[in-house]
């Protein structure tokens, strides 16, 4: 964590967190405009433990998971259909207690189906795959049942570290 520089932080959070949130917001607006929709986010195990030199990506991953919980609570409380994928203690806690949202001094509890098996939820309108590239193959069979004829898949590939393009010539789009 001490080696992280400001520009590394900005690049990583822009790619991982901002990309996820903007894609999810856009998908929700489209579903709300159509009067119905099912959205699900799938992420890896990046926040289940700490690893050396992983603080920046691990914290970005934790931010994506936190945004996912906020989105799930807000959508469920607004009447949207929400399906949750969780593991271990998070799965048990959400099943038992739901997700608590505190806004404007009021506490509300969002209850929705949650499982560690994506196949339980069937085809979704939008699947946001926030797995790292090397995890996608391992988990593909698990989220295949989420894909229907009209499912949109957003690959919010996180895991491209700040140094991925280091040393390559910069190519500005001019935009």
JSON list of C-alpha atoms in Angstrom, two decimals:
[
{"chain": "A", "resi": 1, "resn": "UNK", "atom": "CA", "xyz": [0.00, 0.00, 0.00]},
{"chain": "A", "resi": 2, "resn": "UNK", "atom": "CA", "xyz": [2.83, 2.39, 0.73]},
{"chain": "A", "resi": 3, "resn": "UNK", "atom": "CA", "xyz": [4.27, 2.02, -2.78]},
{"chain": "A", "resi": 4, "resn": "UNK", "atom": "CA", "xyz": [1.04, 3.12, -4.52]},
{"chain": "A", "resi": 5, "resn": "UNK", "atom": "CA", "xyz": [1.38, 6.46, -6.26]},
{"chain": "A", "resi": 6, "resn": "UNK", "atom": "CA", "xyz": [-1.48, 8.84, -6.94]},
{"chain": "A", "resi": 7, "resn": "UNK", "atom": "CA", "xyz": [-1.49, 8.18, -10.69]},
{"chain": "A", "resi": 8, "resn": "UNK", "atom": "CA", "xyz": [-1.59, 4.41, -10.07]},
{"chain": "A", "resi": 9, "resn": "UNK", "atom": "CA", "xyz": [-4.58, 4.91, -7.80]},
{"chain": "A", "resi": 10, "resn": "UNK", "atom": "CA", "xyz": [-6.38, 7.11, -10.33]},
{"chain": "A", "resi": 11, "resn": "UNK", "atom": "CA", "xyz": [-5.80, 4.72, -13.24]},
{"chain": "A", "resi": 12, "resn": "UNK", "atom": "CA", "xyz": [-6.77, 1.59, -11.35]},
{"chain": "A", "resi": 13, "resn": "UNK", "atom": "CA", "xyz": [-9.91, 3.03, -9.76]},
{"chain": "A", "resi": 14, "resn": "UNK", "atom": "CA", "xyz": [-10.93, 4.63, -13.05]},
{"chain": "A", "resi": 15, "resn": "UNK", "atom": "CA", "xyz": [-10.67, 1.31, -14.87]},
{"chain": "A", "resi": 16, "resn": "UNK", "atom": "CA", "xyz": [-12.05, -1.00, -12.20]},
{"chain": "A", "resi": 17, "resn": "UNK", "atom": "CA", "xyz": [-14.52, 1.00, -10.13]},
{"chain": "A", "resi": 18, "resn": "UNK", "atom": "CA", "xyz": [-15.70, 3.75, -12.45]},
{"chain": "A", "resi": 19, "resn": "UNK", "atom": "CA", "xyz": [-16.11, 1.37, -15.39]},
{"chain": "A", "resi": 20, "resn": "UNK", "atom": "CA", "xyz": [-18.20, -1.03, -13.33]},
{"chain": "A", "resi": 21, "resn": "UNK", "atom": "CA", "xyz": [-20.43, 1.65, -11.83]},
{"chain": "A", "resi": 22, "resn": "UNK", "atom": "CA", "xyz": [-21.09, 3.46, -15.12]},
{"chain": "A", "resi": 23, "resn": "UNK", "atom": "CA", "xyz": [-21.93, 0.19, -16.89]},
{"chain": "A", "resi": 24, "resn": "UNK", "atom": "CA", "xyz": [-24.29, -0.85, -14.09]},
{"chain": "A", "resi": 25, "resn": "UNK", "atom": "CA", "xyz": [-26.00, 2.56, -14.01]},
{"chain": "A", "resi": 26, "resn": "UNK", "atom": "CA", "xyz": [-26.56, 2.50, -17.76]},
{"chain": "A", "resi": 27, "resn": "UNK", "atom": "CA", "xyz": [-27.94, -1.04, -17.64]},
{"chain": "A", "resi": 28, "resn": "UNK", "atom": "CA", "xyz": [-30.35, -0.11, -14.85]},
{"chain": "A", "resi": 29, "resn": "UNK", "atom": "CA", "xyz": [-31.63, 2.93, -16.77]},
{"chain": "A", "resi": 30, "resn": "UNK", "atom": "CA", "xyz": [-32.30, 0.74, -19.81]},
{"chain": "A", "resi": 31, "resn": "UNK", "atom": "CA", "xyz": [-34.11, -1.85, -17.71]},
{"chain": "A", "resi": 32, "resn": "UNK", "atom": "CA", "xyz": [-36.21, 0.76, -15.96]},
{"chain": "A", "resi": 33, "resn": "UNK", "atom": "CA", "xyz": [-37.15, 2.34, -19.31]},
{"chain": "A", "resi": 34, "resn": "UNK", "atom": "CA", "xyz": [-38.30, -1.08, -20.51]},
{"chain": "A", "resi": 35, "resn": "UNK", "atom": "CA", "xyz": [-40.30, -1.73, -17.34]},
{"chain": "A", "resi": 36, "resn": "UNK", "atom": "CA", "xyz": [-38.43, -4.91, -16.43]},
{"chain": "A", "resi": 37, "resn": "UNK", "atom": "CA", "xyz": [-34.97, -6.27, -16.19]},
{"chain": "A", "resi": 38, "resn": "UNK", "atom": "CA", "xyz": [-32.66, -8.66, -14.42]},
{"chain": "A", "resi": 39, "resn": "UNK", "atom": "CA", "xyz": [-29.06, -7.73, -13.73]},
{"chain": "A", "resi": 40, "resn": "UNK", "atom": "CA", "xyz": [-26.37, -9.70, -11.98]},
{"chain": "A", "resi": 41, "resn": "UNK", "atom": "CA", "xyz": [-22.70, -9.00, -11.22]},
{"chain": "A", "resi": 42, "resn": "UNK", "atom": "CA", "xyz": [-20.14, -11.78, -10.90]},
{"chain": "A", "resi": 43, "resn": "UNK", "atom": "CA", "xyz": [-16.82, -11.16, -9.22]},
{"chain": "A", "resi": 44, "resn": "UNK", "atom": "CA", "xyz": [-13.91, -13.28, -8.05]},
{"chain": "A", "resi": 45, "resn": "UNK", "atom": "CA", "xyz": [-12.32, -13.86, -4.66]},
{"chain": "A", "resi": 46, "resn": "UNK", "atom": "CA", "xyz": [-10.10, -10.77, -4.66]},
{"chain": "A", "resi": 47, "resn": "UNK", "atom": "CA", "xyz": [-11.28, -9.43, -1.31]},
{"chain": "A", "resi": 48, "resn": "UNK", "atom": "CA", "xyz": [-11.40, -12.71, 0.60]},
{"chain": "A", "resi": 49, "resn": "UNK", "atom": "CA", "xyz": [-7.78, -12.41, 1.71]},
{"chain": "A", "resi": 50, "resn": "UNK", "atom": "CA", "xyz": [-4.75, -10.15, 1.49]},
{"chain": "A", "resi": 51, "resn": "UNK", "atom": "CA", "xyz": [-1.82, -10.75, -0.81]},
{"chain": "A", "resi": 52, "resn": "UNK", "atom": "CA", "xyz": [1.53, -9.00, -1.06]},
{"chain": "A", "resi": 53, "resn": "UNK", "atom": "CA", "xyz": [1.48, -6.14, -3.59]},
{"chain": "A", "resi": 54, "resn": "UNK", "atom": "CA", "xyz": [-2.27, -6.52, -4.13]},
{"chain": "A", "resi": 55, "resn": "UNK", "atom": "CA", "xyz": [-3.55, -3.67, -1.99]},
{"chain": "A", "resi": 56, "resn": "UNK", "atom": "CA", "xyz": [-4.46, -1.37, -4.87]},
{"chain": "A", "resi": 57, "resn": "UNK", "atom": "CA", "xyz": [-6.39, -3.94, -6.90]},
{"chain": "A", "resi": 58, "resn": "UNK", "atom": "CA", "xyz": [-7.81, -5.56, -3.77]},
{"chain": "A", "resi": 59, "resn": "UNK", "atom": "CA", "xyz": [-9.18, -2.24, -2.56]},
{"chain": "A", "resi": 60, "resn": "UNK", "atom": "CA", "xyz": [-10.63, -1.48, -6.00]},
{"chain": "A", "resi": 61, "resn": "UNK", "atom": "CA", "xyz": [-12.26, -4.90, -5.98]},
{"chain": "A", "resi": 62, "resn": "UNK", "atom": "CA", "xyz": [-13.70, -4.18, -2.53]},
{"chain": "A", "resi": 63, "resn": "UNK", "atom": "CA", "xyz": [-15.11, -0.91, -3.86]},
{"chain": "A", "resi": 64, "resn": "UNK", "atom": "CA", "xyz": [-16.82, -2.76, -6.72]},
{"chain": "A", "resi": 65, "resn": "UNK", "atom": "CA", "xyz": [-18.29, -5.23, -4.24]},
{"chain": "A", "resi": 66, "resn": "UNK", "atom": "CA", "xyz": [-19.52, -2.37, -2.03]},
{"chain": "A", "resi": 67, "resn": "UNK", "atom": "CA", "xyz": [-21.13, -0.61, -5.03]},
{"chain": "A", "resi": 68, "resn": "UNK", "atom": "CA", "xyz": [-22.75, -3.91, -5.97]},
{"chain": "A", "resi": 69, "resn": "UNK", "atom": "CA", "xyz": [-24.35, -4.16, -2.52]},
{"chain": "A", "resi": 70, "resn": "UNK", "atom": "CA", "xyz": [-25.55, -0.53, -2.67]},
{"chain": "A", "resi": 71, "resn": "UNK", "atom": "CA", "xyz": [-27.03, -1.06, -6.14]},
{"chain": "A", "resi": 72, "resn": "UNK", "atom": "CA", "xyz": [-28.71, -4.31, -5.06]},
{"chain": "A", "resi": 73, "resn": "UNK", "atom": "CA", "xyz": [-30.30, -2.67, -1.99]},
{"chain": "A", "resi": 74, "resn": "UNK", "atom": "CA", "xyz": [-31.47, 0.41, -3.89]},
{"chain": "A", "resi": 75, "resn": "UNK", "atom": "CA", "xyz": [-32.91, -1.65, -6.75]},
{"chain": "A", "resi": 76, "resn": "UNK", "atom": "CA", "xyz": [-34.65, -4.17, -4.50]},
{"chain": "A", "resi": 77, "resn": "UNK", "atom": "CA", "xyz": [-36.17, -1.40, -2.39]},
{"chain": "A", "resi": 78, "resn": "UNK", "atom": "CA", "xyz": [-37.42, 0.34, -5.54]},
{"chain": "A", "resi": 79, "resn": "UNK", "atom": "CA", "xyz": [-39.26, -2.81, -6.62]},
{"chain": "A", "resi": 80, "resn": "UNK", "atom": "CA", "xyz": [-36.76, -4.12, -9.17]},
{"chain": "A", "resi": 81, "resn": "UNK", "atom": "CA", "xyz": [-36.02, -7.83, -9.30]},
{"chain": "A", "resi": 82, "resn": "UNK", "atom": "CA", "xyz": [-32.62, -8.47, -7.72]},
{"chain": "A", "resi": 83, "resn": "UNK", "atom": "CA", "xyz": [-30.69, -11.73, -7.52]},
{"chain": "A", "resi": 84, "resn": "UNK", "atom": "CA", "xyz": [-27.54, -11.85, -5.42]},
{"chain": "A", "resi": 85, "resn": "UNK", "atom": "CA", "xyz": [-24.44, -13.98, -5.77]},
{"chain": "A", "resi": 86, "resn": "UNK", "atom": "CA", "xyz": [-22.36, -14.25, -2.61]},
{"chain": "A", "resi": 87, "resn": "UNK", "atom": "CA", "xyz": [-20.09, -16.70, -0.81]},
{"chain": "A", "resi": 88, "resn": "UNK", "atom": "CA", "xyz": [-19.40, -17.84, 2.71]},
{"chain": "A", "resi": 89, "resn": "UNK", "atom": "CA", "xyz": [-20.17, -15.41, 5.53]},
{"chain": "A", "resi": 90, "resn": "UNK", "atom": "CA", "xyz": [-21.57, -12.77, 3.14]},
{"chain": "A", "resi": 91, "resn": "UNK", "atom": "CA", "xyz": [-24.04, -15.28, 1.74]},
{"chain": "A", "resi": 92, "resn": "UNK", "atom": "CA", "xyz": [-25.20, -16.33, 5.20]},
{"chain": "A", "resi": 93, "resn": "UNK", "atom": "CA", "xyz": [-25.51, -12.74, 6.44]},
{"chain": "A", "resi": 94, "resn": "UNK", "atom": "CA", "xyz": [-27.52, -11.52, 3.42]},
{"chain": "A", "resi": 95, "resn": "UNK", "atom": "CA", "xyz": [-29.82, -14.54, 3.62]},
{"chain": "A", "resi": 96, "resn": "UNK", "atom": "CA", "xyz": [-30.37, -14.00, 7.34]},
{"chain": "A", "resi": 97, "resn": "UNK", "atom": "CA", "xyz": [-30.45, -10.19, 7.56]},
{"chain": "A", "resi": 98, "resn": "UNK", "atom": "CA", "xyz": [-30.88, -8.81, 4.03]},
{"chain": "A", "resi": 99, "resn": "UNK", "atom": "CA", "xyz": [-28.99, -5.65, 3.12]},
{"chain": "A", "resi": 100, "resn": "UNK", "atom": "CA", "xyz": [-29.49, -2.61, 5.32]},
{"chain": "A", "resi": 101, "resn": "UNK", "atom": "CA", "xyz": [-29.73, 0.77, 3.60]},
{"chain": "A", "resi": 102, "resn": "UNK", "atom": "CA", "xyz": [-29.71, 3.89, 5.76]},
{"chain": "A", "resi": 103, "resn": "UNK", "atom": "CA", "xyz": [-30.81, 7.03, 3.92]},
{"chain": "A", "resi": 104, "resn": "UNK", "atom": "CA", "xyz": [-32.26, 10.30, 5.18]},
{"chain": "A", "resi": 105, "resn": "UNK", "atom": "CA", "xyz": [-32.19, 8.98, 8.74]},
{"chain": "A", "resi": 106, "resn": "UNK", "atom": "CA", "xyz": [-34.37, 5.98, 7.89]},
{"chain": "A", "resi": 107, "resn": "UNK", "atom": "CA", "xyz": [-33.23, 2.37, 7.97]},
{"chain": "A", "resi": 108, "resn": "UNK", "atom": "CA", "xyz": [-34.64, 0.01, 5.36]},
{"chain": "A", "resi": 109, "resn": "UNK", "atom": "CA", "xyz": [-33.89, -3.67, 4.81]},
{"chain": "A", "resi": 110, "resn": "UNK", "atom": "CA", "xyz": [-33.66, -5.05, 1.28]},
{"chain": "A", "resi": 111, "resn": "UNK", "atom": "CA", "xyz": [-34.57, -8.74, 1.03]},
{"chain": "A", "resi": 112, "resn": "UNK", "atom": "CA", "xyz": [-33.95, -10.66, -2.19]},
{"chain": "A", "resi": 113, "resn": "UNK", "atom": "CA", "xyz": [-32.89, -14.14, -3.30]},
{"chain": "A", "resi": 114, "resn": "UNK", "atom": "CA", "xyz": [-29.18, -14.82, -2.83]},
{"chain": "A", "resi": 115, "resn": "UNK", "atom": "CA", "xyz": [-27.12, -17.90, -3.63]},
{"chain": "A", "resi": 116, "resn": "UNK", "atom": "CA", "xyz": [-23.59, -19.04, -4.29]},
{"chain": "A", "resi": 117, "resn": "UNK", "atom": "CA", "xyz": [-24.85, -20.82, -7.42]},
{"chain": "A", "resi": 118, "resn": "UNK", "atom": "CA", "xyz": [-25.63, -18.44, -10.32]},
{"chain": "A", "resi": 119, "resn": "UNK", "atom": "CA", "xyz": [-27.57, -21.21, -12.11]},
{"chain": "A", "resi": 120, "resn": "UNK", "atom": "CA", "xyz": [-30.40, -20.81, -9.57]},
{"chain": "A", "resi": 121, "resn": "UNK", "atom": "CA", "xyz": [-31.41, -17.49, -11.16]},
{"chain": "A", "resi": 122, "resn": "UNK", "atom": "CA", "xyz": [-31.73, -18.38, -14.83]},
{"chain": "A", "resi": 123, "resn": "UNK", "atom": "CA", "xyz": [-31.21, -16.04, -17.78]},
{"chain": "A", "resi": 124, "resn": "UNK", "atom": "CA", "xyz": [-30.59, -12.38, -16.98]},
{"chain": "A", "resi": 125, "resn": "UNK", "atom": "CA", "xyz": [-31.01, -9.30, -19.13]},
{"chain": "A", "resi": 126, "resn": "UNK", "atom": "CA", "xyz": [-27.55, -8.03, -18.17]},
{"chain": "A", "resi": 127, "resn": "UNK", "atom": "CA", "xyz": [-24.56, -9.92, -16.79]},
{"chain": "A", "resi": 128, "resn": "UNK", "atom": "CA", "xyz": [-21.65, -7.82, -15.57]},
{"chain": "A", "resi": 129, "resn": "UNK", "atom": "CA", "xyz": [-18.62, -10.06, -15.47]},
{"chain": "A", "resi": 130, "resn": "UNK", "atom": "CA", "xyz": [-16.05, -8.46, -13.16]},
{"chain": "A", "resi": 131, "resn": "UNK", "atom": "CA", "xyz": [-13.77, -11.47, -13.09]},
{"chain": "A", "resi": 132, "resn": "UNK", "atom": "CA", "xyz": [-10.12, -11.13, -13.94]},
{"chain": "A", "resi": 133, "resn": "UNK", "atom": "CA", "xyz": [-9.19, -12.51, -17.34]},
{"chain": "A", "resi": 134, "resn": "UNK", "atom": "CA", "xyz": [-7.49, -15.57, -15.85]},
{"chain": "A", "resi": 135, "resn": "UNK", "atom": "CA", "xyz": [-10.62, -16.40, -13.78]},
{"chain": "A", "resi": 136, "resn": "UNK", "atom": "CA", "xyz": [-13.16, -16.20, -16.62]},
{"chain": "A", "resi": 137, "resn": "UNK", "atom": "CA", "xyz": [-12.42, -19.66, -18.04]},
{"chain": "A", "resi": 138, "resn": "UNK", "atom": "CA", "xyz": [-12.66, -21.29, -14.60]},
{"chain": "A", "resi": 139, "resn": "UNK", "atom": "CA", "xyz": [-16.08, -19.72, -13.91]},
{"chain": "A", "resi": 140, "resn": "UNK", "atom": "CA", "xyz": [-17.61, -19.73, -17.42]},
{"chain": "A", "resi": 141, "resn": "UNK", "atom": "CA", "xyz": [-19.63, -22.90, -16.86]},
{"chain": "A", "resi": 142, "resn": "UNK", "atom": "CA", "xyz": [-21.02, -21.47, -13.61]},
{"chain": "A", "resi": 143, "resn": "UNK", "atom": "CA", "xyz": [-22.46, -18.36, -15.24]},
{"chain": "A", "resi": 144, "resn": "UNK", "atom": "CA", "xyz": [-23.48, -19.92, -18.56]},
{"chain": "A", "resi": 145, "resn": "UNK", "atom": "CA", "xyz": [-27.04, -20.55, -17.23]},
{"chain": "A", "resi": 146, "resn": "UNK", "atom": "CA", "xyz": [-27.39, -16.75, -16.77]},
{"chain": "A", "resi": 147, "resn": "UNK", "atom": "CA", "xyz": [-27.10, -16.22, -20.52]},
{"chain": "A", "resi": 148, "resn": "UNK", "atom": "CA", "xyz": [-30.25, -16.15, -22.58]},
{"chain": "A", "resi": 149, "resn": "UNK", "atom": "CA", "xyz": [-30.97, -15.28, -26.17]},
{"chain": "A", "resi": 150, "resn": "UNK", "atom": "CA", "xyz": [-31.09, -11.53, -25.43]},
{"chain": "A", "resi": 151, "resn": "UNK", "atom": "CA", "xyz": [-28.64, -11.28, -22.52]},
{"chain": "A", "resi": 152, "resn": "UNK", "atom": "CA", "xyz": [-26.12, -8.47, -22.71]},
{"chain": "A", "resi": 153, "resn": "UNK", "atom": "CA", "xyz": [-22.74, -9.26, -21.16]},
{"chain": "A", "resi": 154, "resn": "UNK", "atom": "CA", "xyz": [-20.57, -6.41, -19.92]},
{"chain": "A", "resi": 155, "resn": "UNK", "atom": "CA", "xyz": [-17.01, -7.52, -19.34]},
{"chain": "A", "resi": 156, "resn": "UNK", "atom": "CA", "xyz": [-15.76, -5.08, -16.74]},
{"chain": "A", "resi": 157, "resn": "UNK", "atom": "CA", "xyz": [-12.32, -6.63, -16.89]},
{"chain": "A", "resi": 158, "resn": "UNK", "atom": "CA", "xyz": [-10.58, -5.67, -13.76]},
{"chain": "A", "resi": 159, "resn": "UNK", "atom": "CA", "xyz": [-7.11, -6.78, -13.11]},
{"chain": "A", "resi": 160, "resn": "UNK", "atom": "CA", "xyz": [-5.23, -4.75, -15.67]},
{"chain": "A", "resi": 161, "resn": "UNK", "atom": "CA", "xyz": [-2.63, -3.28, -13.32]},
{"chain": "A", "resi": 162, "resn": "UNK", "atom": "CA", "xyz": [-1.26, 0.20, -13.69]},
{"chain": "A", "resi": 163, "resn": "UNK", "atom": "CA", "xyz": [1.99, -1.18, -15.11]},
{"chain": "A", "resi": 164, "resn": "UNK", "atom": "CA", "xyz": [0.31, -3.18, -17.93]},
{"chain": "A", "resi": 165, "resn": "UNK", "atom": "CA", "xyz": [1.16, -0.55, -20.57]},
{"chain": "A", "resi": 166, "resn": "UNK", "atom": "CA", "xyz": [4.35, 0.72, -18.89]},
{"chain": "A", "resi": 167, "resn": "UNK", "atom": "CA", "xyz": [7.08, 1.38, -21.41]},
{"chain": "A", "resi": 168, "resn": "UNK", "atom": "CA", "xyz": [4.80, 1.31, -24.45]},
{"chain": "A", "resi": 169, "resn": "UNK", "atom": "CA", "xyz": [4.44, 4.44, -26.55]},
{"chain": "A", "resi": 170, "resn": "UNK", "atom": "CA", "xyz": [1.47, 6.53, -25.56]},
{"chain": "A", "resi": 171, "resn": "UNK", "atom": "CA", "xyz": [-1.29, 6.75, -28.15]},
{"chain": "A", "resi": 172, "resn": "UNK", "atom": "CA", "xyz": [-3.69, 9.59, -27.51]},
{"chain": "A", "resi": 173, "resn": "UNK", "atom": "CA", "xyz": [-7.00, 9.42, -29.34]},
{"chain": "A", "resi": 174, "resn": "UNK", "atom": "CA", "xyz": [-7.10, 13.16, -29.76]},
{"chain": "A", "resi": 175, "resn": "UNK", "atom": "CA", "xyz": [-10.59, 13.19, -28.26]}
]
